[in-house]
Amino acid sequence: MTYRIVQWTTGNVGKRSVRAITANPTLELVGCFAWSPAKVGRDVGELCGIEPLGVKATNDVEALLALKPDCVVYNPMFPDVDELVRILGAGVNVVGTAGFITGHCLGAGRDRLTEACELGGSTIFGSGINPGFTQLLAIVSAGLCERVDKIAVVEAIDTTIYNSPATEIPMGFGYPIDRPDLGAITEKGSGVFADAVFVIADALGAELDDVRCEAEYAKTTEDLHLPGAWTIAKGCVAGIDVRWKGIVGDSDVIELRGRWRKGQSLDPDWELDMGYTIEVQGQPTIKTTLQFCPPPDFQGETLDDFIMLGLTVAAMPAITAIPAVVAAPPGIASYNDLPLVLPRGVLRPHSH
């Protein structure tokens, strides 16, 4: 079966989604939503740095829904509930990244999404970016243990060369380190972590007494000039260490942590074990570390080429889930609700 796909936005992750969709013989790109007026009418392939695809980007939502796609690949950093209600209510399934996993952090917006799914007979699945796919690996790892005491996931990344102030400022980067409401800013910006805590708790069959966000910060000791003409002024936040904790009784049973830094003038000067660490503490303790490396035939020449590897990892869990989501009953689906998502259509062709 070939699935008809509409791509929703062509930002950093969206560009990688388009590449993956067009390279996969089980998927057909039939349309693309353009958030920026400057992209309307342009070929999607050209917007994503590949050959022309014969598909024009548009901001005409009704025209995209009229294409009767099987699924929308939704890649904005933060979900727009009105947008998603419109898509789901029209009977179109959605797989997304970034700020959506279960919708718990959307408050009343989650109920609106559930109602739209019921109306349209559609399903929405969110992989998230942070921590994204790691929640699935944590759940699989916990299945090897006869007793689980705690699940801890750490993402440690130096984001100096990542050009996306629109997604990092909401996390707390760039604000004066003594700003009184800095913690509240980070809690709101990283709220998708709470969704992931709930997914892991649900997999464990655990009822949480509380979910808490804690954060620590580091400042830059000199003006930090970053890609995209973005400057973090001296004394402002250039390092964030945020922890989302699922609490049972007086114990942290789940901890999802993002530890990010920028530049070489950080105070305190955090050292990072770059990559992802997943640790299931119990009997036995299972520890997994993940790092992403270029393929043997990698032709990257710029820093942006290397950043694209990480963006591919962000894009792919949602795309891989498309067949399972299309087949799923209506509603909000997490990894706990889907069968094992299978990487169909990605094996590189080889001659026999």
GROMACS .gro file of N, CA and C in nm, residues 180-253:
model
  222
  180PRO      N    1   1.338   3.657   3.726
  180PRO     CA    2   1.260   3.584   3.827
  180PRO      C    3   1.172   3.472   3.770
  181ASP      N    4   1.118   3.491   3.651
  181ASP     CA    5   1.027   3.391   3.597
  181ASP      C    6   1.095   3.296   3.498
  182LEU      N    7   1.227   3.285   3.506
  182LEU     CA    8   1.301   3.202   3.412
  182LEU      C    9   1.257   3.056   3.420
  183GLY      N   10   1.237   3.007   3.541
  183GLY     CA   11   1.193   2.868   3.557
  183GLY      C   12   1.059   2.843   3.492
  184ALA      N   13   0.968   2.938   3.503
  184ALA     CA   14   0.835   2.923   3.442
  184ALA      C   15   0.845   2.922   3.290
  185ILE      N   16   0.937   3.001   3.234
  185ILE     CA   17   0.957   3.003   3.089
  185ILE      C   18   1.004   2.867   3.040
  186THR      N   19   1.103   2.810   3.109
  186THR     CA   20   1.155   2.679   3.070
  186THR      C   21   1.050   2.570   3.087
  187GLU      N   22   0.973   2.578   3.195
  187GLU     CA   23   0.869   2.478   3.219
  187GLU      C   24   0.767   2.478   3.106
  188LYS      N   25   0.726   2.596   3.063
  188LYS     CA   26   0.630   2.605   2.953
  188LYS      C   27   0.691   2.557   2.822
  189GLY      N   28   0.813   2.603   2.793
  189GLY     CA   29   0.877   2.570   2.666
  189GLY      C   30   0.911   2.423   2.651
  190SER      N   31   0.937   2.355   2.762
  190SER     CA   32   0.974   2.214   2.758
  190SER      C   33   0.861   2.124   2.804
  191GLY      N   34   0.737   2.175   2.800
  191GLY     CA   35   0.624   2.101   2.854
  191GLY      C   36   0.600   1.966   2.792
  192VAL      N   37   0.649   1.944   2.670
  192VAL     CA   38   0.631   1.815   2.605
  192VAL      C   39   0.702   1.704   2.682
  193PHE      N   40   0.800   1.739   2.764
  193PHE     CA   41   0.865   1.638   2.848
  193PHE      C   42   0.763   1.574   2.942
  194ALA      N   43   0.669   1.655   2.992
  194ALA     CA   44   0.568   1.600   3.082
  194ALA      C   45   0.485   1.494   3.010
  195ASP      N   46   0.453   1.518   2.883
  195ASP     CA   47   0.382   1.418   2.804
  195ASP      C   48   0.458   1.286   2.803
  196ALA      N   49   0.589   1.293   2.780
  196ALA     CA   50   0.671   1.173   2.772
  196ALA      C   51   0.677   1.101   2.906
  197VAL      N   52   0.679   1.177   3.017
  197VAL     CA   53   0.674   1.116   3.149
  197VAL      C   54   0.547   1.033   3.163
  198PHE      N   55   0.434   1.087   3.119
  198PHE     CA   56   0.307   1.016   3.129
  198PHE      C   57   0.307   0.889   3.044
  199VAL      N   58   0.369   0.896   2.925
  199VAL     CA   59   0.375   0.778   2.838
  199VAL      C   60   0.452   0.665   2.906
  200ILE      N   61   0.567   0.697   2.964
  200ILE     CA   62   0.647   0.594   3.030
  200ILE      C   63   0.574   0.541   3.153
  201ALA      N   64   0.511   0.630   3.229
  201ALA     CA   65   0.435   0.585   3.346
  201ALA      C   66   0.323   0.491   3.304
  202ASP      N   67   0.255   0.524   3.194
  202ASP     CA   68   0.147   0.439   3.146
  202ASP      C   69   0.200   0.302   3.106
  203ALA      N   70   0.317   0.298   3.043
  203ALA     CA   71   0.376   0.170   3.004
  203ALA      C   72   0.407   0.084   3.127
  204LEU      N   73   0.445   0.148   3.236
  204LEU     CA   74   0.477   0.077   3.360
  204LEU      C   75   0.352   0.042   3.441
  205GLY      N   76   0.238   0.097   3.401
  205GLY     CA   77   0.117   0.078   3.480
  205GLY      C   78   0.123   0.153   3.611
  206ALA      N   79   0.198   0.264   3.612
  206ALA     CA   80   0.219   0.340   3.735
  206ALA      C   81   0.129   0.462   3.739
  207GLU      N   82   0.069   0.487   3.856
  207GLU     CA   83  -0.011   0.608   3.876
  207GLU      C   84   0.076   0.710   3.948
  208LEU      N   85   0.105   0.821   3.881
  208LEU     CA   86   0.194   0.921   3.936
  208LEU      C   87   0.121   1.011   4.035
  209ASP      N   88   0.190   1.045   4.143
  209ASP     CA   89   0.134   1.140   4.239
  209ASP      C   90   0.162   1.284   4.197
  210ASP      N   91   0.267   1.304   4.118
  210ASP     CA   92   0.303   1.439   4.078
  210ASP      C   93   0.399   1.432   3.961
  211VAL      N   94   0.400   1.537   3.882
  211VAL     CA   95   0.501   1.557   3.777
  211VAL      C   96   0.560   1.695   3.796
  212ARG      N   97   0.691   1.704   3.812
  212ARG     CA   98   0.756   1.829   3.846
  212ARG      C   99   0.865   1.864   3.745
  213CYS      N  100   0.885   1.994   3.729
  213CYS     CA  101   0.992   2.045   3.644
  213CYS      C  102   1.091   2.121   3.730
  214GLU      N  103   1.219   2.089   3.716
  214GLU     CA  104   1.327   2.160   3.784
  214GLU      C  105   1.431   2.199   3.680
  215ALA      N  106   1.493   2.314   3.697
  215ALA     CA  107   1.591   2.359   3.599
  215ALA      C  108   1.705   2.434   3.665
  216GLU      N  109   1.824   2.417   3.607
  216GLU     CA  110   1.942   2.494   3.644
  216GLU      C  111   1.996   2.559   3.518
  217TYR      N  112   2.071   2.668   3.537
  217TYR     CA  113   2.115   2.747   3.423
  217TYR      C  114   2.263   2.783   3.434
  218ALA      N  115   2.323   2.807   3.319
  218ALA     CA  116   2.458   2.862   3.312
  218ALA      C  117   2.455   2.984   3.221
  219LYS      N  118   2.539   3.081   3.250
  219LYS     CA  119   2.541   3.205   3.171
  219LYS      C  120   2.666   3.211   3.086
  220THR      N  121   2.661   3.295   2.985
  220THR     CA  122   2.780   3.322   2.906
  220THR      C  123   2.853   3.441   2.967
  221THR      N  124   2.985   3.433   2.973
  221THR     CA  125   3.064   3.539   3.035
  221THR      C  126   3.109   3.644   2.934
  222GLU      N  127   3.065   3.628   2.810
  222GLU     CA  128   3.092   3.729   2.707
  222GLU      C  129   2.979   3.721   2.603
  223ASP      N  130   2.963   3.825   2.524
  223ASP     CA  131   2.861   3.820   2.420
  223ASP      C  132   2.887   3.701   2.329
  224LEU      N  133   2.783   3.624   2.307
  224LEU     CA  134   2.796   3.500   2.229
  224LEU      C  135   2.722   3.517   2.097
  225HIS      N  136   2.799   3.521   1.988
  225HIS     CA  137   2.742   3.542   1.855
  225HIS      C  138   2.717   3.406   1.790
  226LEU      N  139   2.590   3.381   1.756
  226LEU     CA  140   2.547   3.251   1.709
  226LEU      C  141   2.498   3.258   1.565
  227PRO      N  142   2.484   3.142   1.498
  227PRO     CA  143   2.431   3.142   1.361
  227PRO      C  144   2.295   3.208   1.355
  228GLY      N  145   2.266   3.268   1.241
  228GLY     CA  146   2.138   3.334   1.222
  228GLY      C  147   2.133   3.473   1.280
  229ALA      N  148   2.249   3.535   1.301
  229ALA     CA  149   2.256   3.672   1.354
  229ALA      C  150   2.191   3.683   1.492
  230TRP      N  151   2.202   3.576   1.569
  230TRP     CA  152   2.146   3.572   1.704
  230TRP      C  153   2.261   3.589   1.804
  231THR      N  154   2.246   3.683   1.895
  231THR     CA  155   2.349   3.707   1.996
  231THR      C  156   2.289   3.688   2.135
  232ILE      N  157   2.356   3.609   2.217
  232ILE     CA  158   2.321   3.598   2.358
  232ILE      C  159   2.417   3.688   2.435
  233ALA      N  160   2.361   3.788   2.502
  233ALA     CA  161   2.444   3.888   2.568
  233ALA      C  162   2.512   3.831   2.692
  234LYS      N  163   2.624   3.890   2.726
  234LYS     CA  164   2.697   3.853   2.846
  234LYS      C  165   2.603   3.853   2.967
  235GLY      N  166   2.613   3.749   3.049
  235GLY     CA  167   2.530   3.739   3.167
  235GLY      C  168   2.395   3.674   3.144
  236CYS      N  169   2.369   3.631   3.019
  236CYS     CA  170   2.241   3.569   2.988
  236CYS      C  171   2.257   3.417   2.969
  237VAL      N  172   2.145   3.349   2.966
  237VAL     CA  173   2.144   3.204   2.968
  237VAL      C  174   2.199   3.146   2.838
  238ALA      N  175   2.303   3.064   2.852
  238ALA     CA  176   2.361   2.990   2.740
  238ALA      C  177   2.372   2.841   2.771
  239GLY      N  178   2.319   2.802   2.886
  239GLY     CA  179   2.316   2.661   2.924
  239GLY      C  180   2.191   2.633   3.005
  240ILE      N  181   2.122   2.524   2.971
  240ILE     CA  182   2.000   2.485   3.041
  240ILE      C  183   2.009   2.337   3.077
  241ASP      N  184   1.978   2.307   3.202
  241ASP     CA  185   1.971   2.170   3.251
  241ASP      C  186   1.833   2.152   3.312
  242VAL      N  187   1.740   2.093   3.235
  242VAL     CA  188   1.602   2.081   3.280
  242VAL      C  189   1.569   1.935   3.308
  243ARG      N  190   1.500   1.912   3.417
  243ARG     CA  191   1.459   1.776   3.456
  243ARG      C  192   1.308   1.773   3.477
  244TRP      N  193   1.243   1.681   3.410
  244TRP     CA  194   1.102   1.653   3.435
  244TRP      C  195   1.093   1.520   3.509
  245LYS      N  196   1.028   1.522   3.625
  245LYS     CA  197   1.027   1.406   3.713
  245LYS      C  198   0.885   1.356   3.736
  246GLY      N  199   0.868   1.224   3.726
  246GLY     CA  200   0.744   1.159   3.764
  246GLY      C  201   0.761   1.103   3.904
  247ILE      N  202   0.671   1.141   3.995
  247ILE     CA  203   0.685   1.111   4.137
  247ILE      C  204   0.580   1.010   4.181
  248VAL      N  205   0.623   0.907   4.252
  248VAL     CA  206   0.533   0.816   4.322
  248VAL      C  207   0.573   0.816   4.468
  249GLY      N  208   0.479   0.856   4.555
  249GLY     CA  209   0.515   0.872   4.696
  249GLY      C  210   0.617   0.983   4.710
  250ASP      N  211   0.732   0.951   4.767
  250ASP     CA  212   0.838   1.051   4.780
  250ASP      C  213   0.958   1.016   4.692
  251SER      N  214   0.935   0.935   4.588
  251SER     CA  215   1.045   0.889   4.503
  251SER      C  216   1.028   0.935   4.359
  252ASP      N  217   1.139   0.974   4.296
  252ASP     CA  218   1.141   0.998   4.153
  252ASP      C  219   1.150   0.862   4.083
  253VAL      N  220   1.047   0.824   4.011
  253VAL     CA  221   1.052   0.696   3.941
  253VAL      C  222   1.081   0.714   3.793
   0.00000   0.00000   0.00000
